[in-house]
Amino acid sequence: MKYSFRNDYNQVGHPRIIQTLLDHANCVNVGYGEDIVTKELENMVSNLVDGDVKIYLLVGGTLANKLVLSKILAPYEAVIACETGHINVHETGAVEQTGHKILTVKKENGKLSSKDIHEVMNIHNEVHRVLPRVVYISNSTEVGTIYKKEELMDLYHTCKQYGLYLFLDGARLPIALTSSANDLNLKDIYNYTDVFYISGTKNGMPLGEMVVVKNELINSNFLYHLKNQGGMVSKTFTLSYMFKEYLKDDFYLELARNANKMAEYLKEELIKLNVNIKYLNDTNQIFVELNNDIIDTLSKEYDFEVWESNSNSTVIRLVTCFNTTLDGCNMLIEDLKKLLN
Amino acid sequence: MKYSFRNDYNQVGHPRIIQTLLDHANCVNVGYGEDIVTKELENMVSNLVDGDVKIYLLVGGTLANKLVLSKILAPYEAVIACETGHINVHETGAVEQTGHKILTVKKENGKLSSKDIHEVMNIHNEVHRVLPRVVYISNSTEVGTIYKKEELMDLYHTCKQYGLYLFLDGARLPIALTSSANDLNLKDIYNYTDVFYISGTKNGMPLGEMVVVKNELINSNFLYHLKNQGGMVSKTFTLSYMFKEYLKDDFYLELARNANKMAEYLKEELIKLNVNIKYLNDTNQIFVELNNDIIDTLSKEYDFEVWESNSNSTVIRLVTCFNTTLDGCNMLIEDLKKLLN
Amino acid sequence: MKYSFRNDYNQVGHPRIIQTLLDHANCVNVGYGEDIVTKELENMVSNLVDGDVKIYLLVGGTLANKLVLSKILAPYEAVIACETGHINVHETGAVEQTGHKILTVKKENGKLSSKDIHEVMNIHNEVHRVLPRVVYISNSTEVGTIYKKEELMDLYHTCKQYGLYLFLDGARLPIALTSSANDLNLKDIYNYTDVFYISGTKNGMPLGEMVVVKNELINSNFLYHLKNQGGMVSKTFTLSYMFKEYLKDDFYLELARNANKMAEYLKEELIKLNVNIKYLNDTNQIFVELNNDIIDTLSKEYDFEVWESNSNSTVIRLVTCFNTTLDGCNMLIEDLKKLLN
Amino acid sequence: MKYSFRNDYNQVGHPRIIQTLLDHANCVNVGYGEDIVTKELENMVSNLVDGDVKIYLLVGGTLANKLVLSKILAPYEAVIACETGHINVHETGAVEQTGHKILTVKKENGKLSSKDIHEVMNIHNEVHRVLPRVVYISNSTEVGTIYKKEELMDLYHTCKQYGLYLFLDGARLPIALTSSANDLNLKDIYNYTDVFYISGTKNGMPLGEMVVVKNELINSNFLYHLKNQGGMVSKTFTLSYMFKEYLKDDFYLELARNANKMAEYLKEELIKLNVNIKYLNDTNQIFVELNNDIIDTLSKEYDFEVWESNSNSTVIRLVTCFNTTLDGCNMLIEDLKKLLN
C-alpha cells in the first residue's frame, strides 16, 4: 500500500474514537438527538465556548452547509462567498439546489474582508438583484490560509452592521486552531460568528459534523428543518459518543496539531531541498511543483492529488493529517532527495 | 435503566459491526465511494441478487427516500403512496421539499395494490394534475404488514404497464424477509422493483443505508445527484466496511430473525394472558391495549411508545430488535402477569 | 359558434376594460409596479376596505397561490386546505414545487371550519411532521359554495389562536360577494384574512390578478419574492389601468352580479323542468344530471364541461359569467324543454 | 410629462395591438392554450421559420427564462452564461430558485463564444462540480451587442458537440434582427438554437412573451411544466390575438426598426456634438458620458437611467423604442447643443 498524502479524510478514523463506540455498543438511547448523551455533548460545547449553544449533529460538510444556509435564507436571499469557496466550487450546486444564489468575490488568499462585504452590499440594493443575507467563510480556507482574530472580528462587526449572518465552515477548523500562525480559539469562533460547524470527518472521526448555533433565530425550529432536509440522524447518539471523546481533553486539537506539525516539518525539509512550494500557507496543505518524471516515480510509492499539470512540471498537493508520521515524512523526503540528485 | 421495547433504532449497534470498523481503523481508501471496499460490497450485492446492481451508501432513511424520488421525478411529476407511508406522514415534508406531490391512497393494511394504481392513473390524465411517475411502498410497512411475492409481482407489472417506477423503502426490509409469513427473498426484491434500499440503522448498524439500483436511467449521474442533495459521505468506505460485515453470511438476516422470533414469542405469551393485540401483524411491532393503571406501572420498568390514549385504556407499541432477549421478554410477561391479576 | 356555458374565462374580456387600455396606449410609466397608476389603484383598494393595504399585480391564479404561500412558509412548514382545494387538485403540484406540503381535509361542501383546524393542529405537534402555518380557503369554493360572515370570522380567530395565516383564494371572489346568499363585503374579506387576491381573469378582464396584503410580515420584501418567483410584470401599469376600470364604481361587482343572476334564472327554470341539479349552490356553477342522449344533442349547440360520466346519465357543469345573456339562457331552456318531452 | 428615453417597456403598447384585442372582446375560446387562435399563431411561426415548432405563451422574460431552464435541467445540472447575462444579474435569483447554478464567463462584449464553452467544459468533469447542460445567450445582449450568423452557428455546433442545449433569450430579439449590423433572420434563430423566445413586452405589446421550441425533448410535457411553474395563462388566447397582429406582415420588425433607426440617428448627432459614447453598439441602447451639471438640467425634461456615477461626469443610458419619434430625438439634441456651449 502506498503511503498517503492524498487527503485528511482517507483513513477510517482514530482507534480511540471507534473504541468509544464499541464500549457503548449496547447502550440504549432515545432517537433524533433528544437523548442524554447529546445533551451532555451540548453542555460540553457550551462550556468550551463559555456561552449557551445549541448543537446539531449530522453527516457531511456539504449537508451542513446547505442546511445552515437554507435555514437562514428567504427564497430571494443570497450568500456571499469567495470564488474559491467550497460551496461555490465543489458541492455540485448543493446550495443552489436549495434555491439560493451564491454571490462570489474573487480573492487570491481565499479570505473575505470587510471591504469585500461593503462592495457587494453597495451593488445589491434593488429588487432586481438578490438580497444578501449570509456571509460564508471557511477556516482554514480552501487554499490553506487562516483568519487572524482581528480579521474575523472586523468581518463579524461589518456583518452586524448590514444585518448579515456570519457562517463559518469548519471542515478544517481544528487544523486552523492549531496552526502555528493562529491566534484564535474556539471561544472566539463562537463570539465572532452566528453559526459554525466542526468537522469530525476530516480530523480522525469515521464520520460526523457538529453544527454549533449561537443565534436564536437560526435555532428556531432547526430540528424541523434538519428533518425536512434529510439531515436528521435517527441514532444521533452514535455521533454524540464519538464527539464527546473527540472533544474530551482537547483530543480534537491534539489530532489536528499532529497534522500541522508534520506539515511544518515537511515544508522545512522541502525548502532545504530547494523545491518550489506554491500557495505557501500555515496549515496542512502543501503544494509542491516538481518535474513530471519525478512525479511519475513518486506516485508509485505515495498517494497524493495532482493540482496543476503543465508540460514539464506538475503541482501536487500533499496533505498531512491526524495520523501522518515522522517516518512517513522522512521516507518521502529521502526518496525525493535521491530523485532530485 | 429501563428495558427497552421502544424501537429498533435505540441501540448503538451490534459489537461485531463496530469491531470491524475498529479492525480497519488505519486503513486508507479514496473518498466518495470510489474505493475498493465499496466496490467489493457492490459485487457482494450483485451476487446476492444474481444481477448487476449499483449501490449508493448514505445515512438516513428520509435522505434515501428524498434522494431516490427526486432523482426520478421531473418537477411536475408525483409519487403514489399509501396515506400511512413514511414519506407522507413522518418526514416533515422532505419529499415535498424536493418539489414533488405525494398522491395518497387510503389503505388499512398499509399496502398498495394494482387496483389502487389503476384508480390513481385513471384520474391523473390531464395537464392540470400532476403526472404520476413513481410508486412508493415499504416492506415491512409502517403498520407492520408485509408484501407477499404475488402481490409484489402484480404491483411491479402494473407499474411497468403505466411506465411507473417501483421504489421499495427498506427501512425494515430485513425484518420483512425474516418474518415467518414471508415468501420473498432479496433476489425477488431486486427482480420486482426498480430501486430499493436496505437499512442498517434499524437492524444493528450504528448508522447507514444502502440504496440498490437496478434501473439504468436511475443510475445515470446518480453520484452527481447524491452530492447535489448533500447525501454523499466523503468516507463512504467506513459504511462499506460495516455493510460488508452486515451482509456477510447473511448476518443481517440473523439479526432481523431475532427480532421476529422475540416478537412471535411475546405475541404468543400475550395471547395466553388474554391481552388485546391490535393491528396484528407478522413482524416486530406489537400493539397492545391495556388499562391505564397497568401502563403506568409498566412504564416504570420498560421503555415503549404510546400509540393511542383513551380514557380507560391505552394502546402501546412494543418493538423487538436484533438484541432483544428472551430474558427481557419473560421479565415483561411475568410483570404483566402480576399486574393483570 | 356554440353558445358557451363552459367557464367564466373563455371570453377575451369586457370591451370597457380593453377600451381603457387603448385610451392609455401611449402613456409612459416606470416599470415593475413603481408607477403612479399602480399607486392610485392601491389607494383605491385601501379606501374600499377602509384599511391600509399593499397590492401586487400578476397574471394567473396558480402563480398568485404559489407566490403567496411560498412567501409565508419556511421549508418545513405546510398549508392546510380542503381536499377539493384548487391548489391540491388542479395546479399540477405548483405549491409542492415551492417545497411545501398541503395538509388536506375532506369536506363535502369545500369549506374549512374551526373544527378542522383544531383537528389538524392536534396531530401536527412534533418535528417529524410538517408545521402548519397557513390556512388556504377559496370563496366561492371549487364546488360553488360560499363562506358566511360568521364562518369566516370564526375561522380567522382560530387561525390567530394558533399563529396561522389565513389566505383567501379569490379566483371567484366577485362571484361570492354578489351571490344572493352572501353576507360578506370586501371590507370583511380584508378584516378577516391576512392576504387574499381578486381575480380579473374570471370576471371580464383579459387577464390579471390582484393580491391584497394586510399583514406586514407578508409584505416585507414581497417585491423581491415576486421577481424571484417570476411573477413580476415589467409593465405592471397595463394591469393597473385595467384594474382601476374594473374596480371603478364597483364595475367588478356589476359584472359578477350578471353571472349570479343568470345562474339563478337558469336554476329556477331547470327546476321547473324537473331536472336533477347536483351540488346545489349559491353561485355561478350549475351541475345538471341528464340522460346521455340529451347531452349528445345539447353538446352540438352548447359548450360546457362534462363533470361525471355514468352509463345512462351524465352530470354536466353550466357556468354563467359576466356576459351570459338572458337570451342565451332561454335558448338553452327551450332546447332542453323539447328534448325532455 | 418628460420625454422618455428610459426603456423600451414604459409605454402601454402600440394601439394596433390593443385594437385587435378590442375587436375580439366577445370571442369565446377554450382555455390554457388549447384554442384555435393559438394554433393559428403556432402555424404562423412554423411558416416563418420554415420548420415545425411548438409555442408557449406566457407573461414575463424572467418567467420564460426560469421555465425553459428548469424544464431542461436535472437538479445537478447547470447553465453557462455571460457574467452580464440577465439571468445572472437582474432576476433576483430566479434561476437559482429553481435549484440550478449559473456558471458565468466574464466577457466585455456580453457574448459567449465556442472558446468559452470549451473552457467551462474542460473544468467541469467530475461529480463534485455541477454538470453543464444548457448555454444561455441573449440577442441583442444586455450591453446592446448582437450575434453574427457565423458566431451563432459556431456556438450551436459546439453545443451539439458537448450535448448542450442552446437557449436564446429574445427579450430584444426584434431589435437584434433589425439592427443595421445584423445578418441573422428568424429562420437562422430557429436553426441554430434549441429554444428561444420573442418578447412582445419590450417592443410594443402591452405584455406577453412567446417561447418557441424546436427540440422534442424540451417539448415533452412542457404544458405540465408550464402549469407547475405557475406560467400557464388560462386565457392564453388573449396573448395569441395580440401576437398574431404582432407577427402579421412583420409588424414586430417594423416596430423594432423604428427603435434602431432612432438610435442610429441619435448616435450620429451625438457624435457630431463630440459627446463621449461608451460601449458603442449596434442597437437601441446608447450610453453617453456627460458632465454632472448637464445631466442635472437634462433630467428635468427627459427620462433616462443613470448607468455610472462619477465625481464629475455621469454615464446615462438612452433607450429608443417602437414609438420614439424624430421630433423627440431632435428636441434632445437641440437642448444638449445649448448645454454644451
Tab-separated table of C-alpha atoms in Angstrom, chain B residues 34-206:
chain	number	residue	atom	x	y	z
B	34	GLU	CA	-14.836	5.248	-5.440
B	35	ASP	CA	-12.836	2.919	-3.207
B	36	ILE	CA	-12.198	-0.806	-3.462
B	37	VAL	CA	-14.147	-1.731	-0.327
B	38	THR	CA	-17.320	-0.209	-1.701
B	39	LYS	CA	-16.667	-1.966	-4.997
B	40	GLU	CA	-16.359	-5.291	-3.151
B	41	LEU	CA	-19.618	-4.583	-1.359
B	42	GLU	CA	-21.295	-3.803	-4.666
B	43	ASN	CA	-20.112	-7.112	-6.096
B	44	MET	CA	-21.370	-8.873	-2.977
B	45	VAL	CA	-24.843	-7.394	-3.500
B	46	SER	CA	-24.805	-8.251	-7.206
B	47	ASN	CA	-24.074	-11.841	-6.264
B	48	LEU	CA	-26.792	-11.909	-3.624
B	49	VAL	CA	-29.444	-10.784	-6.088
B	50	ASP	CA	-27.949	-12.630	-9.042
B	51	GLY	CA	-27.932	-9.410	-11.036
B	52	ASP	CA	-25.905	-6.333	-11.815
B	53	VAL	CA	-26.527	-3.516	-9.367
B	54	LYS	CA	-25.150	-0.148	-8.445
B	55	ILE	CA	-25.154	0.688	-4.753
B	56	TYR	CA	-25.064	4.056	-3.028
B	57	LEU	CA	-24.343	4.346	0.688
B	58	LEU	CA	-25.719	7.176	2.756
B	59	VAL	CA	-27.037	7.994	6.211
B	60	GLY	CA	-30.760	8.227	6.897
B	61	GLY	CA	-33.932	6.708	5.517
B	62	THR	CA	-35.528	10.084	4.894
B	63	LEU	CA	-32.479	11.130	2.901
B	64	ALA	CA	-32.625	7.876	0.929
B	65	ASN	CA	-36.290	8.433	0.140
B	66	LYS	CA	-35.964	12.052	-0.940
B	67	LEU	CA	-32.829	11.346	-2.956
B	68	VAL	CA	-34.257	8.449	-4.916
B	69	LEU	CA	-37.557	10.168	-5.606
B	70	SER	CA	-36.038	13.476	-6.674
B	71	LYS	CA	-33.634	11.573	-8.929
B	72	ILE	CA	-36.517	10.116	-10.886
B	73	LEU	CA	-39.165	12.820	-10.887
B	74	ALA	CA	-39.460	15.802	-13.227
B	75	PRO	CA	-40.793	18.937	-11.467
B	76	TYR	CA	-44.405	18.221	-12.458
B	77	GLU	CA	-44.285	14.506	-11.640
B	78	ALA	CA	-45.549	12.816	-8.487
B	79	VAL	CA	-45.191	9.720	-6.350
B	80	ILE	CA	-48.066	7.436	-5.368
B	81	ALA	CA	-48.010	6.182	-1.772
B	82	CYS	CA	-50.222	4.865	0.983
B	83	GLU	CA	-51.641	7.545	3.250
B	84	THR	CA	-49.747	5.799	6.062
B	85	GLY	CA	-46.491	5.899	4.093
B	86	HIS	CA	-43.465	7.160	5.990
B	87	ILE	CA	-42.750	9.782	3.320
B	88	ASN	CA	-46.285	11.123	3.732
B	89	VAL	CA	-46.539	11.265	7.489
B	90	HIS	CA	-43.224	11.250	9.285
B	91	GLU	CA	-40.618	13.020	7.188
B	92	THR	CA	-41.591	16.652	7.818
B	93	GLY	CA	-42.353	17.227	4.170
B	94	ALA	CA	-38.947	16.038	2.941
B	95	VAL	CA	-40.299	14.790	-0.386
B	96	GLU	CA	-42.381	17.905	-0.986
B	97	GLN	CA	-39.240	19.915	-0.199
B	98	THR	CA	-37.741	18.462	-3.375
B	99	GLY	CA	-40.761	19.874	-5.221
B	100	HIS	CA	-42.998	16.854	-5.615
B	101	LYS	CA	-46.540	15.977	-4.648
B	102	ILE	CA	-47.362	12.693	-2.919
B	103	LEU	CA	-50.612	11.216	-4.212
B	104	THR	CA	-52.008	9.214	-1.323
B	105	VAL	CA	-54.266	6.187	-1.217
B	106	LYS	CA	-56.132	5.283	1.953
B	107	LYS	CA	-55.345	1.653	2.876
B	108	GLU	CA	-55.955	-0.004	6.235
B	109	ASN	CA	-53.194	-2.567	5.733
B	110	GLY	CA	-50.576	-0.078	4.575
B	111	LYS	CA	-50.083	-1.876	1.245
B	112	LEU	CA	-50.665	-0.680	-2.316
B	113	SER	CA	-52.312	-2.951	-4.861
B	114	SER	CA	-52.630	-2.897	-8.627
B	115	LYS	CA	-56.199	-1.728	-8.222
B	116	ASP	CA	-55.012	1.367	-6.375
B	117	ILE	CA	-52.605	2.192	-9.167
B	118	HIS	CA	-55.289	1.842	-11.818
B	119	GLU	CA	-57.570	4.197	-9.911
B	120	VAL	CA	-54.938	6.895	-9.464
B	121	MET	CA	-53.847	6.667	-13.085
B	122	ASN	CA	-57.413	6.967	-14.338
B	123	ILE	CA	-57.881	10.301	-12.614
B	124	HIS	CA	-54.492	11.783	-13.436
B	125	ASN	CA	-54.746	12.267	-17.153
B	126	GLU	CA	-54.532	15.996	-17.879
B	127	VAL	CA	-52.044	18.856	-17.556
B	128	HIS	CA	-53.776	20.453	-14.589
B	129	ARG	CA	-52.997	17.442	-12.429
B	130	VAL	CA	-49.551	16.115	-11.541
B	131	LEU	CA	-48.172	13.271	-13.612
B	132	PRO	CA	-47.560	10.111	-11.521
B	133	ARG	CA	-44.150	8.537	-12.209
B	134	VAL	CA	-43.136	6.518	-9.133
B	135	VAL	CA	-44.912	4.111	-6.815
B	136	TYR	CA	-43.545	4.091	-3.262
B	137	ILE	CA	-44.041	1.105	-0.997
B	138	SER	CA	-42.486	-0.013	2.301
B	139	ASN	CA	-41.733	-3.588	3.285
B	140	SER	CA	-42.403	-4.249	6.088
B	141	THR	CA	-44.942	-1.430	6.079
B	142	GLU	CA	-45.448	1.292	8.654
B	143	VAL	CA	-48.178	-0.846	10.266
B	144	GLY	CA	-46.031	-3.970	10.372
B	145	THR	CA	-47.573	-5.854	7.452
B	146	ILE	CA	-45.533	-7.450	4.664
B	147	TYR	CA	-45.942	-7.935	0.926
B	148	LYS	CA	-46.386	-11.441	-0.433
B	149	LYS	CA	-44.464	-12.407	-3.563
B	150	GLU	CA	-47.576	-12.485	-5.714
B	151	GLU	CA	-48.624	-9.032	-4.546
B	152	LEU	CA	-45.228	-7.529	-5.305
B	153	MET	CA	-45.036	-9.144	-8.742
B	154	ASP	CA	-48.508	-7.928	-9.599
B	155	LEU	CA	-47.729	-4.400	-8.476
B	156	TYR	CA	-44.469	-4.349	-10.410
B	157	HIS	CA	-46.108	-5.493	-13.627
B	158	THR	CA	-48.831	-2.865	-13.259
B	159	CYS	CA	-46.152	-0.214	-12.773
B	160	LYS	CA	-44.402	-1.302	-15.952
B	161	GLN	CA	-47.698	-1.150	-17.830
B	162	TYR	CA	-48.028	2.564	-16.946
B	163	GLY	CA	-44.368	3.483	-17.265
B	164	LEU	CA	-44.115	3.890	-13.482
B	165	TYR	CA	-41.014	3.143	-11.405
B	166	LEU	CA	-41.442	0.977	-8.321
B	167	PHE	CA	-39.418	2.078	-5.286
B	168	LEU	CA	-39.298	-0.017	-2.125
B	169	ASP	CA	-38.422	1.645	1.189
B	170	GLY	CA	-36.428	-0.989	3.035
B	171	ALA	CA	-36.109	0.663	6.427
B	172	ARG	CA	-37.350	-2.679	7.766
B	173	LEU	CA	-36.604	-4.929	4.802
B	174	PRO	CA	-34.530	-7.451	6.826
B	175	ILE	CA	-37.453	-7.730	9.239
B	176	ALA	CA	-39.842	-8.392	6.354
B	177	LEU	CA	-37.576	-11.001	4.771
B	178	THR	CA	-37.286	-12.986	8.011
B	179	SER	CA	-40.910	-12.866	9.070
B	180	SER	CA	-42.406	-16.339	9.366
B	181	ALA	CA	-45.124	-15.269	6.920
B	182	ASN	CA	-42.672	-14.070	4.269
B	183	ASP	CA	-42.229	-15.767	0.897
B	184	LEU	CA	-39.895	-13.185	-0.693
B	185	ASN	CA	-36.105	-13.178	-0.861
B	186	LEU	CA	-33.619	-10.450	-1.744
B	187	LYS	CA	-33.482	-11.645	-5.331
B	188	ASP	CA	-37.234	-11.155	-5.628
B	189	ILE	CA	-36.930	-7.654	-4.231
B	190	TYR	CA	-34.342	-6.930	-6.911
B	191	ASN	CA	-36.412	-8.506	-9.677
B	192	TYR	CA	-39.706	-6.835	-8.857
B	193	THR	CA	-38.638	-3.269	-8.081
B	194	ASP	CA	-36.580	-0.651	-9.908
B	195	VAL	CA	-34.800	0.601	-6.828
B	196	PHE	CA	-34.863	-0.215	-3.123
B	197	TYR	CA	-32.781	0.337	-0.041
B	198	ILE	CA	-31.693	-1.783	2.890
B	199	SER	CA	-31.409	-0.041	6.214
B	200	GLY	CA	-28.539	-0.760	8.550
B	201	THR	CA	-29.713	1.702	11.191
B	202	LYS	CA	-32.844	-0.206	12.183
B	203	ASN	CA	-31.128	-3.579	12.380
B	204	GLY	CA	-27.910	-3.334	14.369
B	205	MET	CA	-25.631	-0.959	12.471
B	206	PRO	CA	-24.717	2.313	14.195
